[in-house]
Amino acid sequence: MNTFLAFYQAIGPALTLLVMATFLLAGTVKGVIGLGLPTVAMGMLGLAMLPAQAAALLIIPSAVTNLWQLAFGGHLSALLKRLWPMLLLTFLGTGLGALWLCMGGGPWVVRALGGALLAYALSGLFLPTFQVKPQTERWLGPLIGMVTGVMTSATGVFVIPAVPYLQALGLNRDQLVQALGLSFTVSTLALAAGLAWRGALGSGEINASLLSLVPALLGMWLGQVVRQRISAVLFKRVFFVGMALLGGHLLVSG
């Protein structure tokens, strides 16, 4: 048990409490709006630890919750046929980014994370939903995948520009939720591979990530309860404002 808890024993009770609270909040956000777990986790944990440590912690909660989201909807084969160029370039972009980008430390990494969060929040608050035409999708999808992969390897956040792009494809609600789960699953696996290649995903980090799954799943359950009681539009607006403030803080103080 001491080995299993070694990561949390090393970081101390205060940071352990922060990790548990962060994944509870991140799971709640995902339960309400269907996304946001890695974004909230990287943003909040980035205030107190290196991005590579935060990214290692989110691997299992992100993978499990995204696979759950991916499993339901009935559109998997059609989405794979349509999105495979973007997904392939996302994986490759993350791998290529891991060759020359280092999430392990340095102020620029924290500022890059802050910039990604701020861009994501501002796009959600102010940008209209674009429409991508089929002929544009053929070349734009792979480009979006490559940029998303590089952003993932640099910051651990894989919502920019993948989420706005998927929202612009004209998918219905069930298709969009499943497409997001598919994209996030590929990004999570690619991020895990990159961290393992850099030696930042050992048994201690995996055990710590497994324990963080508990508050994440509890948060998802709470989020589903909350979703029945408040407007998802209002919650999403509050979420984006919070991400903008958090991203701005990391960008300035990183």
Coordinates of C-alpha atoms in Angstrom, one line a residue:
M1 CA 0.0 0.0 0.0
N2 CA 2.9 2.4 0.7
T3 CA 4.2 1.8 -2.8
F4 CA 0.7 2.4 -4.2
L5 CA 0.4 5.7 -2.3
A6 CA 4.0 6.7 -2.8
F7 CA 3.2 9.6 -5.1
Y8 CA 0.8 11.2 -2.7
Q9 CA 3.1 10.6 0.3
A10 CA 5.8 12.4 -1.6
I11 CA 3.7 15.5 -2.5
G12 CA 2.1 15.8 0.9
P13 CA -1.4 16.2 2.2
A14 CA -2.1 19.7 0.9
L15 CA -1.3 18.9 -2.7
T16 CA -3.1 15.5 -2.3
L17 CA -6.2 17.4 -1.3
L18 CA -5.8 19.7 -4.3
V19 CA -5.6 16.8 -6.6
M20 CA -8.7 15.1 -5.2
A21 CA -10.7 18.4 -5.2
T22 CA -9.5 19.1 -8.8
F23 CA -10.7 15.8 -10.2
L24 CA -13.9 16.1 -8.3
L25 CA -14.5 19.5 -9.9
A26 CA -13.3 18.3 -13.3
G27 CA -15.5 15.3 -13.3
T28 CA -18.5 17.4 -12.3
V29 CA -17.8 19.8 -15.3
K30 CA -17.6 16.8 -17.7
G31 CA -20.8 15.3 -16.2
V32 CA -22.7 18.5 -17.0
I33 CA -21.3 19.6 -20.4
G34 CA -19.6 16.4 -21.7
L35 CA -16.1 17.8 -21.8
G36 CA -13.6 19.8 -19.7
L37 CA -12.0 17.1 -17.5
P38 CA -8.4 17.5 -18.8
T39 CA -8.8 21.3 -19.2
V40 CA -9.9 21.8 -15.6
A41 CA -7.3 19.3 -14.3
M42 CA -4.4 20.8 -16.2
G43 CA -5.4 24.4 -15.4
M44 CA -5.9 23.9 -11.6
L45 CA -3.0 21.5 -11.1
G46 CA -0.8 23.7 -13.2
L47 CA -1.0 26.2 -10.4
A48 CA 0.9 23.9 -8.0
M49 CA 2.9 21.4 -10.0
L50 CA 4.8 20.9 -13.3
P51 CA 2.5 20.3 -16.3
A52 CA 4.1 16.9 -16.9
Q53 CA 3.1 15.8 -13.4
A54 CA -0.4 17.1 -13.9
A55 CA -0.7 15.4 -17.3
A56 CA 0.4 12.0 -15.8
L57 CA -2.3 12.3 -13.2
L58 CA -5.1 12.8 -15.7
I59 CA -4.2 9.8 -18.0
I60 CA -6.5 7.2 -16.4
P61 CA -9.4 9.4 -15.4
S62 CA -9.4 10.9 -18.9
A63 CA -9.1 7.6 -20.7
V64 CA -11.9 5.9 -18.6
T65 CA -14.3 8.7 -18.8
N66 CA -13.7 9.3 -22.6
L67 CA -14.1 5.6 -23.4
W68 CA -17.4 5.7 -21.5
Q69 CA -18.4 8.7 -23.5
L70 CA -17.2 7.0 -26.7
A71 CA -19.0 3.7 -26.1
F72 CA -22.6 5.1 -26.5
G73 CA -24.2 6.8 -29.4
G74 CA -24.2 4.2 -32.2
H75 CA -22.2 6.3 -34.6
L76 CA -18.6 5.0 -34.0
S77 CA -18.0 3.4 -37.4
A78 CA -19.3 6.4 -39.3
L79 CA -17.3 8.8 -37.2
L80 CA -14.1 6.8 -37.6
K81 CA -14.6 6.7 -41.4
R82 CA -15.0 10.5 -41.4
L83 CA -12.5 11.6 -38.8
W84 CA -9.6 9.1 -39.2
P85 CA -7.3 11.6 -41.0
M86 CA -7.7 14.1 -38.1
L87 CA -7.3 11.4 -35.5
L88 CA -4.2 10.0 -37.1
L89 CA -2.5 13.4 -37.4
T90 CA -3.5 14.1 -33.8
F91 CA -1.6 11.0 -32.7
L92 CA 1.4 11.7 -35.0
G93 CA 1.4 15.4 -34.0
T94 CA 1.6 14.5 -30.3
G95 CA 4.5 12.1 -31.0
L96 CA 6.4 14.6 -33.1
G97 CA 5.8 17.3 -30.6
A98 CA 7.2 15.0 -27.9
L99 CA 10.5 14.9 -29.8
W100 CA 11.3 18.5 -29.5
L101 CA 8.8 20.0 -26.9
C102 CA 9.3 19.3 -23.2
M103 CA 6.4 19.6 -20.8
G104 CA 8.7 18.9 -17.9
G105 CA 9.4 22.5 -16.9
G106 CA 10.2 26.0 -17.7
P107 CA 8.0 29.2 -17.5
W108 CA 7.1 29.0 -21.2
V109 CA 5.3 25.6 -20.7
V110 CA 3.1 27.1 -18.0
R111 CA 2.5 30.2 -20.1
A112 CA 1.7 27.9 -23.1
L113 CA -0.9 26.1 -20.9
G114 CA -2.4 29.4 -19.8
G115 CA -2.6 30.6 -23.4
A116 CA -4.3 27.4 -24.5
L117 CA -6.9 27.7 -21.8
L118 CA -7.5 31.4 -22.5
A119 CA -7.9 30.8 -26.2
Y120 CA -10.3 27.9 -25.5
A121 CA -12.4 30.1 -23.1
L122 CA -12.5 33.1 -25.4
S123 CA -13.5 31.0 -28.4
G124 CA -16.3 29.4 -26.4
L125 CA -17.5 32.8 -25.1
F126 CA -17.3 35.0 -28.2
L127 CA -16.8 33.1 -31.4
P128 CA -19.8 31.9 -33.4
T129 CA -20.2 28.3 -34.5
F130 CA -18.5 28.0 -37.9
Q131 CA -19.6 25.5 -40.6
V132 CA -16.9 23.4 -42.3
K133 CA -17.8 22.4 -45.9
P134 CA -17.0 18.8 -47.0
Q135 CA -14.4 19.9 -49.5
T136 CA -12.7 22.0 -46.8
E137 CA -12.8 19.1 -44.4
R138 CA -10.5 17.0 -46.5
W139 CA -7.5 19.2 -45.9
L140 CA -8.6 21.1 -42.7
G141 CA -9.2 17.9 -40.7
P142 CA -5.5 16.7 -40.9
L143 CA -4.2 20.2 -40.2
I144 CA -6.5 20.5 -37.1
G145 CA -5.2 17.1 -36.0
M146 CA -1.6 18.0 -36.3
V147 CA -2.0 21.3 -34.4
T148 CA -4.0 19.6 -31.7
G149 CA -1.3 17.0 -31.3
V150 CA 1.4 19.6 -31.0
M151 CA -0.7 21.5 -28.4
T152 CA -1.3 18.3 -26.5
S153 CA 2.4 17.5 -26.3
A154 CA 3.3 21.0 -25.2
T155 CA 0.5 21.7 -22.7
G156 CA -1.5 18.5 -21.9
V157 CA -4.6 20.2 -23.1
F158 CA -6.2 18.8 -26.2
V159 CA -9.3 20.9 -26.8
I160 CA -7.7 23.5 -29.1
P161 CA -8.4 23.5 -32.0
A162 CA -10.1 20.1 -32.1
V163 CA -13.3 21.0 -30.2
P164 CA -14.2 24.1 -32.2
Y165 CA -13.5 22.1 -35.4
L166 CA -15.7 19.2 -34.4
Q167 CA -18.5 21.7 -33.4
A168 CA -18.3 23.1 -36.9
L169 CA -18.9 19.8 -38.7
G170 CA -22.7 20.0 -38.4
L171 CA -23.0 16.8 -36.2
N172 CA -26.1 16.2 -34.2
R173 CA -25.9 16.2 -30.4
D174 CA -25.3 12.4 -30.0
Q175 CA -22.7 12.4 -32.9
L176 CA -20.9 15.4 -31.4
V177 CA -20.7 13.8 -27.9
Q178 CA -19.3 10.6 -29.4
A179 CA -16.9 12.5 -31.7
L180 CA -15.5 14.4 -28.7
G181 CA -15.1 11.1 -26.8
L182 CA -13.2 9.7 -29.8
S183 CA -10.9 12.7 -30.3
F184 CA -10.2 12.9 -26.5
T185 CA -9.5 9.1 -26.3
V186 CA -6.9 9.3 -29.1
S187 CA -5.3 12.4 -27.6
T188 CA -5.1 10.8 -24.2
L189 CA -3.5 7.6 -25.6
A190 CA -1.0 9.8 -27.6
L191 CA -0.2 11.9 -24.5
A192 CA 0.3 8.8 -22.4
A193 CA 2.7 7.4 -25.1
G194 CA 4.6 10.7 -25.1
L195 CA 4.9 10.9 -21.3
A196 CA 6.1 7.2 -21.2
W197 CA 8.7 7.9 -23.9
R198 CA 10.0 10.8 -21.8
G199 CA 10.1 8.7 -18.6
A200 CA 7.3 10.8 -17.0
L201 CA 4.8 7.9 -16.6
G202 CA 6.2 5.3 -14.3
S203 CA 4.4 3.0 -11.9
G204 CA 4.1 5.7 -9.3
E205 CA 2.4 8.1 -11.6
I206 CA 0.0 5.3 -12.9
N207 CA -1.0 4.4 -9.4
A208 CA -1.6 8.0 -8.5
S209 CA -3.7 8.5 -11.7
L210 CA -5.7 5.4 -10.8
L211 CA -6.6 6.8 -7.4
S212 CA -7.6 10.1 -9.0
L213 CA -10.2 8.2 -11.0
V214 CA -12.3 7.9 -7.9
P215 CA -13.1 11.6 -7.4
A216 CA -13.4 12.0 -11.2
L217 CA -16.1 9.4 -11.4
L218 CA -17.9 10.8 -8.3
G219 CA -17.7 14.2 -10.0
M220 CA -19.2 12.9 -13.2
W221 CA -22.1 11.4 -11.2
L222 CA -22.6 14.8 -9.4
G223 CA -22.4 16.6 -12.8
Q224 CA -25.2 14.4 -14.2
V225 CA -27.3 15.3 -11.1
V226 CA -26.5 19.0 -11.5
R227 CA -27.3 18.9 -15.3
Q228 CA -30.9 18.0 -14.4
R229 CA -31.3 21.1 -12.3
I230 CA -29.6 24.0 -14.1
S231 CA -29.3 25.3 -17.6
A232 CA -26.3 23.7 -19.4
V233 CA -25.9 27.0 -21.3
L234 CA -25.5 29.0 -18.1
F235 CA -23.1 26.4 -16.6
K236 CA -21.0 26.4 -19.8
R237 CA -20.8 30.2 -19.7
V238 CA -19.6 30.2 -16.1
F239 CA -17.1 27.4 -17.0
F240 CA -15.6 29.5 -19.9
V241 CA -15.3 32.6 -17.7
G242 CA -13.5 30.5 -15.0
M243 CA -11.2 29.0 -17.6
A244 CA -10.4 32.5 -19.0
L245 CA -9.5 33.8 -15.6
L246 CA -7.4 30.7 -14.8
G247 CA -5.7 30.8 -18.2
G248 CA -5.0 34.5 -17.9
H249 CA -3.4 34.0 -14.5
L250 CA -1.1 31.2 -15.8
L251 CA -0.2 33.2 -18.8
V252 CA 0.8 36.3 -16.8
S253 CA 2.4 34.6 -13.7
G254 CA 3.9 31.4 -15.4

